Coordinates of N, CA and C in Angstrom, one line a residue:
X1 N 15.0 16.2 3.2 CA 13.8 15.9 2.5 C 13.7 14.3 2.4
X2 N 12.3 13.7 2.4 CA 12.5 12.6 2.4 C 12.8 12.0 0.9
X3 N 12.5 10.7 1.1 CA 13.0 9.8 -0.5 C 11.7 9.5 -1.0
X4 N 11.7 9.6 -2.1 CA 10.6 9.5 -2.9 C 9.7 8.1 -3.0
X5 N 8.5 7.5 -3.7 CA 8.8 6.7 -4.6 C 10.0 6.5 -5.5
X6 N 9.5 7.4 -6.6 CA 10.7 7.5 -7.4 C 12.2 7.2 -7.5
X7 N 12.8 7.8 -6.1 CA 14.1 7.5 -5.2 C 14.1 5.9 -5.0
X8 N 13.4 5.2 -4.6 CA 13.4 4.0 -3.8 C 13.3 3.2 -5.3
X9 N 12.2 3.5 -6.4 CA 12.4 2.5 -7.5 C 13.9 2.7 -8.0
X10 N 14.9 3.6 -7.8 CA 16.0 3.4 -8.5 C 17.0 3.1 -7.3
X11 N 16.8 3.1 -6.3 CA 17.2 2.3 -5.0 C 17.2 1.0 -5.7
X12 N 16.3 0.2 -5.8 CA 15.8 -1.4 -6.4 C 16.9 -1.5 -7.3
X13 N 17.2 -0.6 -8.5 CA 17.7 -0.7 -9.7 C 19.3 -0.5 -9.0
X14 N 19.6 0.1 -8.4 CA 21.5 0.1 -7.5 C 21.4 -1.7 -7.1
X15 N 20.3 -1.6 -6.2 CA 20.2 -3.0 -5.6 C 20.5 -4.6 -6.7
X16 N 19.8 -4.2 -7.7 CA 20.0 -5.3 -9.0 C 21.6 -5.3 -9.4
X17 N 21.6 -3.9 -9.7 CA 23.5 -4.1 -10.3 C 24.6 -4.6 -9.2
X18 N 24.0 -4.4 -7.9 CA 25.3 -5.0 -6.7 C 25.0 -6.0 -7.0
X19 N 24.0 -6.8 -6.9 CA 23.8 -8.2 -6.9 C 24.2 -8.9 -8.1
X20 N 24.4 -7.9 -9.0 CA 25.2 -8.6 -10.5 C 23.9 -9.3 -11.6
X21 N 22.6 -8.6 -11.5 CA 21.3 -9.3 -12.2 C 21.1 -8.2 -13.1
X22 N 21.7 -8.8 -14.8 CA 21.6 -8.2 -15.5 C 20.1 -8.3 -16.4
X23 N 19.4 -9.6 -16.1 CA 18.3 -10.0 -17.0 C 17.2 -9.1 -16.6
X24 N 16.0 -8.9 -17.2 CA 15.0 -8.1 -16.7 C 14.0 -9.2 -15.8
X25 N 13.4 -8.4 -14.8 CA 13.2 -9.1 -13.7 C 11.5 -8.8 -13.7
X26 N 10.5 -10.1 -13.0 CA 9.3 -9.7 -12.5 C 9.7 -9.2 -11.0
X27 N 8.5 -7.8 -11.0 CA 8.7 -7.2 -10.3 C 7.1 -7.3 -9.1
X28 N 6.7 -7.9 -8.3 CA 5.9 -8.0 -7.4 C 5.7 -7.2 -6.6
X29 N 4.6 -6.1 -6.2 CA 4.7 -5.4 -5.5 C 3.3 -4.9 -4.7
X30 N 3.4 -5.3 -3.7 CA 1.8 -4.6 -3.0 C 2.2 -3.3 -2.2
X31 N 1.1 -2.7 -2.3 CA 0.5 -1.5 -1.5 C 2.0 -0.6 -1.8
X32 N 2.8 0.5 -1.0 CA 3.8 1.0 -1.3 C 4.9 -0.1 -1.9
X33 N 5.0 -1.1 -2.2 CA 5.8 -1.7 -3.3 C 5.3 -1.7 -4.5
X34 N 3.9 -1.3 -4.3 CA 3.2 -1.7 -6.1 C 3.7 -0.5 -6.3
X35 N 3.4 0.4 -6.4 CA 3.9 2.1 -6.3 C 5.6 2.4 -6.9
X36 N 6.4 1.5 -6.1 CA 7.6 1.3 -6.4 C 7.5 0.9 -7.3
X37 N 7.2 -0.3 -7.8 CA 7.2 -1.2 -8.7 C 6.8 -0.5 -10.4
X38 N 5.1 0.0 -10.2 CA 5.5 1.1 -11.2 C 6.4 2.3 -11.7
X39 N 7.1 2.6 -10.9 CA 8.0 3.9 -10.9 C 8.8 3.3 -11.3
X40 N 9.5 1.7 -10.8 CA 10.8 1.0 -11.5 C 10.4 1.0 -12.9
X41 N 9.3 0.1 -13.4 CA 9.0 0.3 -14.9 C 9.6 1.3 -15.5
X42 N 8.8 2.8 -14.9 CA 8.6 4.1 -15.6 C 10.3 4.2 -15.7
X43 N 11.0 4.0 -15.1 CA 12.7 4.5 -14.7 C 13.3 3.7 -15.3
X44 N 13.1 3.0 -15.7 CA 14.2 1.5 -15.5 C 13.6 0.1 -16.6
X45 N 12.6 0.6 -17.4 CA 11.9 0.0 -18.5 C 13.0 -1.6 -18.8
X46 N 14.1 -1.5 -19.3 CA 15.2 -2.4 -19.4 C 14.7 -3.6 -18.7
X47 N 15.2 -3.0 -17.0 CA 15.1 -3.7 -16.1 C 13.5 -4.6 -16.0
X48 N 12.6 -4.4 -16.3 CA 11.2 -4.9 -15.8 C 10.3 -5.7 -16.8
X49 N 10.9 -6.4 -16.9 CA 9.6 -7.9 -17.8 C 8.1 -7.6 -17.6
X50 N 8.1 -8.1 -16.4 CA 6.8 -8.1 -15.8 C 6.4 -7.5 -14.9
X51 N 5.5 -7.1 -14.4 CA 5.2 -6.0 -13.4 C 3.6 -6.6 -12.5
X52 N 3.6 -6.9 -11.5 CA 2.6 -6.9 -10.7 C 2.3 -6.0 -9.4
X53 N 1.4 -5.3 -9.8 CA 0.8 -4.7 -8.3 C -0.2 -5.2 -7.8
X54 N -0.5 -4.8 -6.3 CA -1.7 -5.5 -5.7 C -1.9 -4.1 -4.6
X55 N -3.4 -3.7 -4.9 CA -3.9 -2.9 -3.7 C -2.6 -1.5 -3.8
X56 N -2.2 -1.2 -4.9 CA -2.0 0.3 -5.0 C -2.2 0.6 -6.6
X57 N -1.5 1.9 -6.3 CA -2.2 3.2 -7.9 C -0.9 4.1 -8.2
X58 N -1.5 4.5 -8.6 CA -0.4 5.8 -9.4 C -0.3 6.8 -8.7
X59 N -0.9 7.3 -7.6 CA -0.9 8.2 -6.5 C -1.4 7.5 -5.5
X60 N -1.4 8.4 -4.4 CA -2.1 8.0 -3.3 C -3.5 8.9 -3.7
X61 N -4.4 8.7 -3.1 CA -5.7 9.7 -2.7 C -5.6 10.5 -1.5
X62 N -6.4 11.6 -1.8 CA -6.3 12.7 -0.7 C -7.0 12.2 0.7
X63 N -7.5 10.9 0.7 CA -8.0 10.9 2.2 C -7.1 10.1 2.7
X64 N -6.6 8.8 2.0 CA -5.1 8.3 2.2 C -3.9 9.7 3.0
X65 N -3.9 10.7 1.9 CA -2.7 11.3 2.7 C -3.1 11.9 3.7
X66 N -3.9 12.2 3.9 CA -4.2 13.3 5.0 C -4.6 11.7 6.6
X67 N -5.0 11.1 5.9 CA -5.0 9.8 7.4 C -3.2 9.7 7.3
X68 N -2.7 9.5 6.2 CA -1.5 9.1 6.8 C -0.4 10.4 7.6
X69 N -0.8 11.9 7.0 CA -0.4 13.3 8.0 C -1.2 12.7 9.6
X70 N -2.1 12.6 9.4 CA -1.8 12.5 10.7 C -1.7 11.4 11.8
X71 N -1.7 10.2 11.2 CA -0.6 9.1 12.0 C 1.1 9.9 12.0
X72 N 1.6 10.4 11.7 CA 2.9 10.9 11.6 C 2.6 12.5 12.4
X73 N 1.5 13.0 12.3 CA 1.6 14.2 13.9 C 1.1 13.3 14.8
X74 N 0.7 12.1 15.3 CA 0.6 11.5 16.4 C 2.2 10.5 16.7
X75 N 2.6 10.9 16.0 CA 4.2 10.0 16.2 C 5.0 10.8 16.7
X76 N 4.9 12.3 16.1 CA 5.6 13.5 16.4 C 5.1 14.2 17.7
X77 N 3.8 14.0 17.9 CA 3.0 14.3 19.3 C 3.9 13.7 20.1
X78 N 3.9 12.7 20.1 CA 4.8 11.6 21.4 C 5.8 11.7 21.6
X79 N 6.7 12.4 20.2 CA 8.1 12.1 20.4 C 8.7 13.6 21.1
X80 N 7.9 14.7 21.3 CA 7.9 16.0 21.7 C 7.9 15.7 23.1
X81 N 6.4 14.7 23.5 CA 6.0 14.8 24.6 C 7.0 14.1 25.5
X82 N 7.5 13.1 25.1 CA 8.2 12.6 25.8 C 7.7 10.9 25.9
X83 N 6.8 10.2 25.3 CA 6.1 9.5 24.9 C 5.7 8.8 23.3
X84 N 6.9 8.4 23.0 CA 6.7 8.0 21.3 C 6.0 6.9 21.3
X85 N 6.2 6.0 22.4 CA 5.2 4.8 22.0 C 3.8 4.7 22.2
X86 N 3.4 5.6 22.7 CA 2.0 5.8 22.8 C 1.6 6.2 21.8
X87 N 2.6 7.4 20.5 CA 2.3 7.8 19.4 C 2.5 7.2 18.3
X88 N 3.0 6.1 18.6 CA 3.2 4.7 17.5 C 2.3 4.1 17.9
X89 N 1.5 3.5 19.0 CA 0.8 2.9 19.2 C -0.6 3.4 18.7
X90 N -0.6 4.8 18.7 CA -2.2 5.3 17.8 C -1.8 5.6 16.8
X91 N -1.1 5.9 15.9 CA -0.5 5.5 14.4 C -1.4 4.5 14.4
X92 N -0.8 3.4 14.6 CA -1.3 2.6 14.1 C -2.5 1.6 14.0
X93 N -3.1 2.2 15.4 CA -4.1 1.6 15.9 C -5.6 2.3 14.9
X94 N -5.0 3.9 14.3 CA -5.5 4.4 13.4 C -5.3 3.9 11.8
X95 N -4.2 3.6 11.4 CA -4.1 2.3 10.4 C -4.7 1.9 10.0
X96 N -4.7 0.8 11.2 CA -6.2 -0.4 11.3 C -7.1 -0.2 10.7
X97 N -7.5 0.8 11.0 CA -8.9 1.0 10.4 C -9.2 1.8 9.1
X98 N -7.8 1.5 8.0 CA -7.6 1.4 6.5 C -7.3 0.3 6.0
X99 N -6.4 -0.7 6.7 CA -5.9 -1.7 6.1 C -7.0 -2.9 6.0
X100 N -7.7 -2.8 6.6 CA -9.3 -3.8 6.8 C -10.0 -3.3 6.6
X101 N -11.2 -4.2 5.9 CA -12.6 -3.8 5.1 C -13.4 -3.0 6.2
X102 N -14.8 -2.6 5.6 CA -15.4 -1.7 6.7 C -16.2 -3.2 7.2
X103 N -16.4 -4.0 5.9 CA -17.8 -5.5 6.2 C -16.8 -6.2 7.3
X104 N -15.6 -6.6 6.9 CA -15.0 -7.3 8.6 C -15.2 -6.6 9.6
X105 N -14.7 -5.2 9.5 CA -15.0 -4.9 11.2 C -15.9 -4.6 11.5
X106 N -17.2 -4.8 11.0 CA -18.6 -4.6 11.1 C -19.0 -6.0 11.4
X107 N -18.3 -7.4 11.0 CA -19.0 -8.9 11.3 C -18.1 -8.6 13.1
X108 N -17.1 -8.7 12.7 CA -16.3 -8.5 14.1 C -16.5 -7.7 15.4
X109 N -16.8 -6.5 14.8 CA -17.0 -6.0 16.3 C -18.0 -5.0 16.2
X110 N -19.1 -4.7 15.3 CA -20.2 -4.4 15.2 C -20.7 -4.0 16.5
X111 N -20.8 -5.3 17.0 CA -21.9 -5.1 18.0 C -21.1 -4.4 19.4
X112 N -22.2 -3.4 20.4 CA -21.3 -2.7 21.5 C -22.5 -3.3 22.5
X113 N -22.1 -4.6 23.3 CA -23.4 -4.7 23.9 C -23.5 -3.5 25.2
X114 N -24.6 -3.3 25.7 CA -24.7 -2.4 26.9 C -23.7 -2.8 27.9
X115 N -23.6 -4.0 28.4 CA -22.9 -5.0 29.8 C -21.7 -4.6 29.5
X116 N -21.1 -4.6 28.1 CA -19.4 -4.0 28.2 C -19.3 -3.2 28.4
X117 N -17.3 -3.2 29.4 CA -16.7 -1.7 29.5 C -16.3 -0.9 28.3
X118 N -15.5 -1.9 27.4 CA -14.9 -1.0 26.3 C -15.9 -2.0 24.7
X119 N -15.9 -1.5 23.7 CA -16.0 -1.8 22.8 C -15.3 -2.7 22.4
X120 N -16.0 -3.8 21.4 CA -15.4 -5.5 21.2 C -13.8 -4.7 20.4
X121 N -13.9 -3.6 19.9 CA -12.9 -3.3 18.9 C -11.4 -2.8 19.5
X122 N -11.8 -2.6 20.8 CA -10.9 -2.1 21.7 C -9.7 -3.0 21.5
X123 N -9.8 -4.4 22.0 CA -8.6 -5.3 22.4 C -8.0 -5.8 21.2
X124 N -8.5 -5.6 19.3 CA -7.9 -5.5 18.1 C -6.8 -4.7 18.1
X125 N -7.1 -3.6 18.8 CA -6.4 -2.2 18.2 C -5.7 -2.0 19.3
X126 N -5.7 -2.6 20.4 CA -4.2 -2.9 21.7 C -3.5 -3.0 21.0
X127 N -3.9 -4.5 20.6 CA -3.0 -5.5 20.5 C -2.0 -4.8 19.3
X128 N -2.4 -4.4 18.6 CA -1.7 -4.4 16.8 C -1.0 -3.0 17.3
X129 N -1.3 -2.2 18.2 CA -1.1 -1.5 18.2 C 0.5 -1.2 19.2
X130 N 0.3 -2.1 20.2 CA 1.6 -2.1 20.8 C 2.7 -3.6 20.5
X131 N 2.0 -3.8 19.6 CA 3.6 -5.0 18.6 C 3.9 -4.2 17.8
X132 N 3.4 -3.2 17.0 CA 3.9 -2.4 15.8 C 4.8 -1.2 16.8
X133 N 4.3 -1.1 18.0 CA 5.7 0.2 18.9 C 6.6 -0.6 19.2
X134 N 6.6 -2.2 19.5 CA 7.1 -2.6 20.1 C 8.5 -3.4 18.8
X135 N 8.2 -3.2 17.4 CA 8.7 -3.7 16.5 C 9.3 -3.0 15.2
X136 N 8.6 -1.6 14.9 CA 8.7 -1.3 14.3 C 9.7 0.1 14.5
X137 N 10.7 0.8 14.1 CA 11.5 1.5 14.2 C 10.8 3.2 13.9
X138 N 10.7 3.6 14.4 CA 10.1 5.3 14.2 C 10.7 6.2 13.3
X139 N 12.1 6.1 12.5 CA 12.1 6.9 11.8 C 12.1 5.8 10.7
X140 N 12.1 4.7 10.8 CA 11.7 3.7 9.5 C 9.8 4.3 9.1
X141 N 9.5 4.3 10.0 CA 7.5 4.6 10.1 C 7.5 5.6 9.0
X142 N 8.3 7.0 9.8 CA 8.1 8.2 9.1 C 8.4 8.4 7.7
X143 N 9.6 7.7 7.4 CA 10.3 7.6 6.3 C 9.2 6.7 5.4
X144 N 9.2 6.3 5.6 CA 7.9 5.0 4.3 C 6.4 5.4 4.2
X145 N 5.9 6.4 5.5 CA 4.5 6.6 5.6 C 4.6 7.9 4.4
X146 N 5.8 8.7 4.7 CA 5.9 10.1 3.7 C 5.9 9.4 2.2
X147 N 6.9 8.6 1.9 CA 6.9 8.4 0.5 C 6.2 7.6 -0.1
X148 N 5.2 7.5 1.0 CA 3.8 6.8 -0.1 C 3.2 8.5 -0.9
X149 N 3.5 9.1 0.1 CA 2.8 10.7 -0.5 C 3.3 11.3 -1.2
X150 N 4.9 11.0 -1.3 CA 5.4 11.5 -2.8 C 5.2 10.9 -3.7
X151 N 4.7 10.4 -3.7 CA 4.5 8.6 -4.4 C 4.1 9.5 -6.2
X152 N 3.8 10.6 -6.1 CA 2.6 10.8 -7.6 C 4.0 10.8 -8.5
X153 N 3.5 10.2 -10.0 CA 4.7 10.6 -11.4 C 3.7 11.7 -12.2
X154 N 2.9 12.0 -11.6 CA 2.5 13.5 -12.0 C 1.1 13.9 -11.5
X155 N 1.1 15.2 -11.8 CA -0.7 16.0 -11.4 C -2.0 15.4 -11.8
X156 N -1.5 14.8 -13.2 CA -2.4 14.5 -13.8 C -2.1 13.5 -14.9
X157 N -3.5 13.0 -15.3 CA -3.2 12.1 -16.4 C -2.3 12.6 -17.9
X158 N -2.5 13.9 -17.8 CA -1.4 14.4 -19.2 C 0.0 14.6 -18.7
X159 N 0.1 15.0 -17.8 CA 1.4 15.2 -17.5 C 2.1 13.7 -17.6
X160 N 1.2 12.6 -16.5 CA 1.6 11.2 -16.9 C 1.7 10.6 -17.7
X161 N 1.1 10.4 -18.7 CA 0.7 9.8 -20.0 C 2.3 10.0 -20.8
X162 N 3.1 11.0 -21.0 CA 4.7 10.6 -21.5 C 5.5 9.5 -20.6
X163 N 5.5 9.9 -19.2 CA 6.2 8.9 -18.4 C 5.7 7.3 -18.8
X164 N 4.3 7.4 -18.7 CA 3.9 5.5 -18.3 C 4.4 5.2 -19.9
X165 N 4.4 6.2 -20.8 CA 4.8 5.5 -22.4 C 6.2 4.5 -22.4
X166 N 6.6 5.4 -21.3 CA 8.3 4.5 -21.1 C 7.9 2.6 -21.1
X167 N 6.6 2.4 -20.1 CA 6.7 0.9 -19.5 C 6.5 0.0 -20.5
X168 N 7.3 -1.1 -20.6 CA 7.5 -2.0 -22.0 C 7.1 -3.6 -21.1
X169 N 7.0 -3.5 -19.7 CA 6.7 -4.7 -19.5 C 5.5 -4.9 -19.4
X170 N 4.7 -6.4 -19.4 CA 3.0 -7.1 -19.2 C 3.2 -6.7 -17.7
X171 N 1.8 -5.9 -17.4 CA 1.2 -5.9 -16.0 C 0.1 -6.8 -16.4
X172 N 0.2 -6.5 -14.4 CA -1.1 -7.3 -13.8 C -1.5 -6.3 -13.3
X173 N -2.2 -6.1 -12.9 CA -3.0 -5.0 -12.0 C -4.4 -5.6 -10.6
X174 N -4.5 -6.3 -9.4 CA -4.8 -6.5 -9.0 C -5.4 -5.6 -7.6
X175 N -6.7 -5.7 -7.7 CA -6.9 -4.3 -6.9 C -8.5 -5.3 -5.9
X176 N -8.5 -4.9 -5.0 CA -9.7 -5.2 -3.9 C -10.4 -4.4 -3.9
X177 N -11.9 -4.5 -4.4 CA -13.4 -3.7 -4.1 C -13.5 -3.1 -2.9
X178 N -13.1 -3.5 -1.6 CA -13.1 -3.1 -0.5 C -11.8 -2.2 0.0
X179 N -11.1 -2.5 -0.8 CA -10.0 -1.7 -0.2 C -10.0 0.0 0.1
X180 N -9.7 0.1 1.6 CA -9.8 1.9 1.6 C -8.9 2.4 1.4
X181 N -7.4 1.7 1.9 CA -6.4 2.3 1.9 C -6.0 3.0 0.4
X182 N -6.2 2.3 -0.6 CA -5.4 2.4 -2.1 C -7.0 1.8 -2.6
X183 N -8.7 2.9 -2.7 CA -9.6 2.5 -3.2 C -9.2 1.9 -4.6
X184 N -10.5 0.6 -4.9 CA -10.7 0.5 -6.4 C -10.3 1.5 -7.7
X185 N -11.0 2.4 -7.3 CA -11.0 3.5 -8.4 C -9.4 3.6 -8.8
X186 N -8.6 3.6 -7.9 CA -7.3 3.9 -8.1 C -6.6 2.5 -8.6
X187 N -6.9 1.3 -8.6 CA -6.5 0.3 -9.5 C -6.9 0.2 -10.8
X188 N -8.3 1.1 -11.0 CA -8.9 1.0 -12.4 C -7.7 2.2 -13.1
X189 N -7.7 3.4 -12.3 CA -7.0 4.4 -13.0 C -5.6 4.2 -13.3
X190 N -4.8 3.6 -12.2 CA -3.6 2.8 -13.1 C -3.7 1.7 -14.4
X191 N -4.7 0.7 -13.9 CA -4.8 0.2 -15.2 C -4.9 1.1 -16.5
X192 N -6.1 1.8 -16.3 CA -6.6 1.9 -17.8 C -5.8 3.5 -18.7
X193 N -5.1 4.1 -17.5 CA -3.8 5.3 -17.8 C -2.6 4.0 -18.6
X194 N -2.6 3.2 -18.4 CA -1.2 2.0 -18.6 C -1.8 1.8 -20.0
X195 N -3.0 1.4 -20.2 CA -3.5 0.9 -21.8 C -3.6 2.0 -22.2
X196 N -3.8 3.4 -22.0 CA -3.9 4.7 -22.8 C -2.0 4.6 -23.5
X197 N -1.5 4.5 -22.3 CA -0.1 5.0 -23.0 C 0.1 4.0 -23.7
X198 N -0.4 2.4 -23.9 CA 0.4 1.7 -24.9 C 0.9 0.2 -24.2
X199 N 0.8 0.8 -22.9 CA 1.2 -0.8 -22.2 C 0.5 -1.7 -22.3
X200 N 0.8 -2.9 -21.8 CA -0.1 -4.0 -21.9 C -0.1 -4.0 -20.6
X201 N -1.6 -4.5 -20.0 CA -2.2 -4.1 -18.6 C -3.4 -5.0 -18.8
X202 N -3.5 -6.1 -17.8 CA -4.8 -6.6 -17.1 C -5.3 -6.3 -16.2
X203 N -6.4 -6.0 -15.9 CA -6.9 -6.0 -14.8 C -7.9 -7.4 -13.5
X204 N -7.8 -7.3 -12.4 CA -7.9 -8.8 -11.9 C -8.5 -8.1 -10.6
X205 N -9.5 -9.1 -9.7 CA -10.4 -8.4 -8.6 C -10.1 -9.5 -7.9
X206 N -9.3 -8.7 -6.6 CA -9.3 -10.0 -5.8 C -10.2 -9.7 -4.7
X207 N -11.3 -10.4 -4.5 CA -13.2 -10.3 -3.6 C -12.7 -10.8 -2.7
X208 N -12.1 -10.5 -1.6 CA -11.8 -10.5 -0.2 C -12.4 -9.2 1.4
X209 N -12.8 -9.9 2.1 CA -13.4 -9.3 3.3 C -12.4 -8.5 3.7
X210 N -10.8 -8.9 3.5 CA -9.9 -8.1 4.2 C -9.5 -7.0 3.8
X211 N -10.0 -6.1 2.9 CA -9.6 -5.0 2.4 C -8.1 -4.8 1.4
X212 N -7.3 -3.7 2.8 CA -6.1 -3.6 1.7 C -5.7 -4.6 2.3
X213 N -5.5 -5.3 3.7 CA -4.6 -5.9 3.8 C -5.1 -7.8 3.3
X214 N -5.9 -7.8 2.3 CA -6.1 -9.1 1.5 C -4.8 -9.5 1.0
X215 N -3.8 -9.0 0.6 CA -2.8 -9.6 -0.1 C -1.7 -10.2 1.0
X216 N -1.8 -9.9 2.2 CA -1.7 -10.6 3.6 C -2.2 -11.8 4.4
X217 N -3.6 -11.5 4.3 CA -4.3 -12.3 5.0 C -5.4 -13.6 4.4
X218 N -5.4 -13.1 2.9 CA -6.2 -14.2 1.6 C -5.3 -14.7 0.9
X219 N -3.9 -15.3 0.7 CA -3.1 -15.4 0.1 C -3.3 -16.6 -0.6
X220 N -3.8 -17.5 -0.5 CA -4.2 -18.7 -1.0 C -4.9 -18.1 -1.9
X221 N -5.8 -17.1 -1.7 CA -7.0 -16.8 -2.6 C -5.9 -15.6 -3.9
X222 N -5.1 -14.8 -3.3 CA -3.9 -14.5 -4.3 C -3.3 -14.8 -5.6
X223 N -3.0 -16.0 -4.6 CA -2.1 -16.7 -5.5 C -2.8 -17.8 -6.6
X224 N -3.9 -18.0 -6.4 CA -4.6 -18.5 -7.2 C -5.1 -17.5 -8.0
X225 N -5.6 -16.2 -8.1 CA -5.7 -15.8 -8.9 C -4.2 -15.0 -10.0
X226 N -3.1 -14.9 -8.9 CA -2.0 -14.8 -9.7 C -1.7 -16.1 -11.0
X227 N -1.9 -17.2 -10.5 CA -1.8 -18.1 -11.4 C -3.1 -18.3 -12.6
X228 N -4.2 -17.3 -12.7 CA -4.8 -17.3 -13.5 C -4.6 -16.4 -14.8
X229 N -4.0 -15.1 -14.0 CA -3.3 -14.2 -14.6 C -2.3 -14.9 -15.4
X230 N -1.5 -16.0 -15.4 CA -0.3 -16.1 -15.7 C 0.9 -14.8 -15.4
X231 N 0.8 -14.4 -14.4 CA 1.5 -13.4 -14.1 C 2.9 -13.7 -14.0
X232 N 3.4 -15.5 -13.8 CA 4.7 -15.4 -13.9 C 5.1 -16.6 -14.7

């Protein structure tokens, strides 16, 4: 079975005690780290002062999991066939086209003139797509793509609502309008599930073309608004 969210925030928490860090710590976390990062809260309250996510939620969404099922049966395609890097290479190349807004790759490669062979979008999603075979480890992929999908601390908001009562540290909650991977809606719903149970919770919009992967590629623009937050 794989490791959970859940598993990996008290992974973090083993991690702190080797290192001998008894104080409570801010905890920084985008996309499957934010995820982590709330679960550490929920687990390990003690441990977490402050808490910042960026571009995740308290679950994944069902079109999230089901794009990430099947980047992982095209991994498993390849690895049957005899061909894994071709099945890491469309993983990922399928990725792409969550981690980026729809308005970028609509300025970018929008246009398909007649006179081309392949679409402008073609030579984006080579490229990204054979550094990520050529770099990234295959059962590392599998392992991290699944426990974004165990990722839920419950069915629903009642069942959650005891758990998040645990979190005693100030969030931030920063979430991107454009993001598909981990939509808006799902930054609003962690936020405002965090002020139901009691926590203290901001909410912060960071207006970037780059979707989810803004907290990569706008970081200037980030970190300025982290320092408006006072997040640290």
């Amino acid at each position: 079975a794989g490791l959970s969210v859940l598993g990996l925030a008290d992974l973090v928490a083993a991690w702190l005690d080797a290192c001998g860090c008894a104080a409570p710590v801010t905890f920084v976390g985008a996309s499957l780290g934010g995820m982590v990062g709330v679960a550490f809260a929920v687990r390990h309250p003690e441990r977490c002062r402050t808490l910042v996510t960026i571009s995740a939620g308290l679950r994944p969404d069902g079109w999230g999991t089901a794009t990430r099922h099947l980047q992982r049966e095209l991994v498993r395609d390849g690895r049957r066939n005899g061909d894994v890097t071709t099945g890491m290479i469309r993983a990922r190349q399928l990725g792409m086209l969550t981690y980026r807004g729809r308005v970028e790759l609509d300025t970018r490669f929008g246009s398909f003139e007649p006179a081309l062979d392949r679409p402008p979008v073609a030579d984006y999603l080579d490229h990204h797509g054979r550094r990520f075979a050529e770099r990234f480890p295959v059962e590392t992929f599998l392992f991290l793509s699944e426990a974004i999908d165990r990722g839920s601390l419950g069915l629903d908001a009642r069942t959650r609502r005891p758990l998040l009562e645990r979190v005693t540290a100030d969030t931030v909650v920063v979430g991107v309008p454009g993001d598909m991977l981990f939509p808006w809606a799902l930054q609003v719903e962690l936020h405002r599930e965090l002020q139901a149970a009691g926590a203290e919770s901001s909410l912060w919009t960071l207006d970037s073309l780059y979707g989810h992967d803004a907290f990569l590629a706008d970081q200037d623009r980030l970190a300025e608004l982290l320092r408006g937050a006072r997040a640290f």
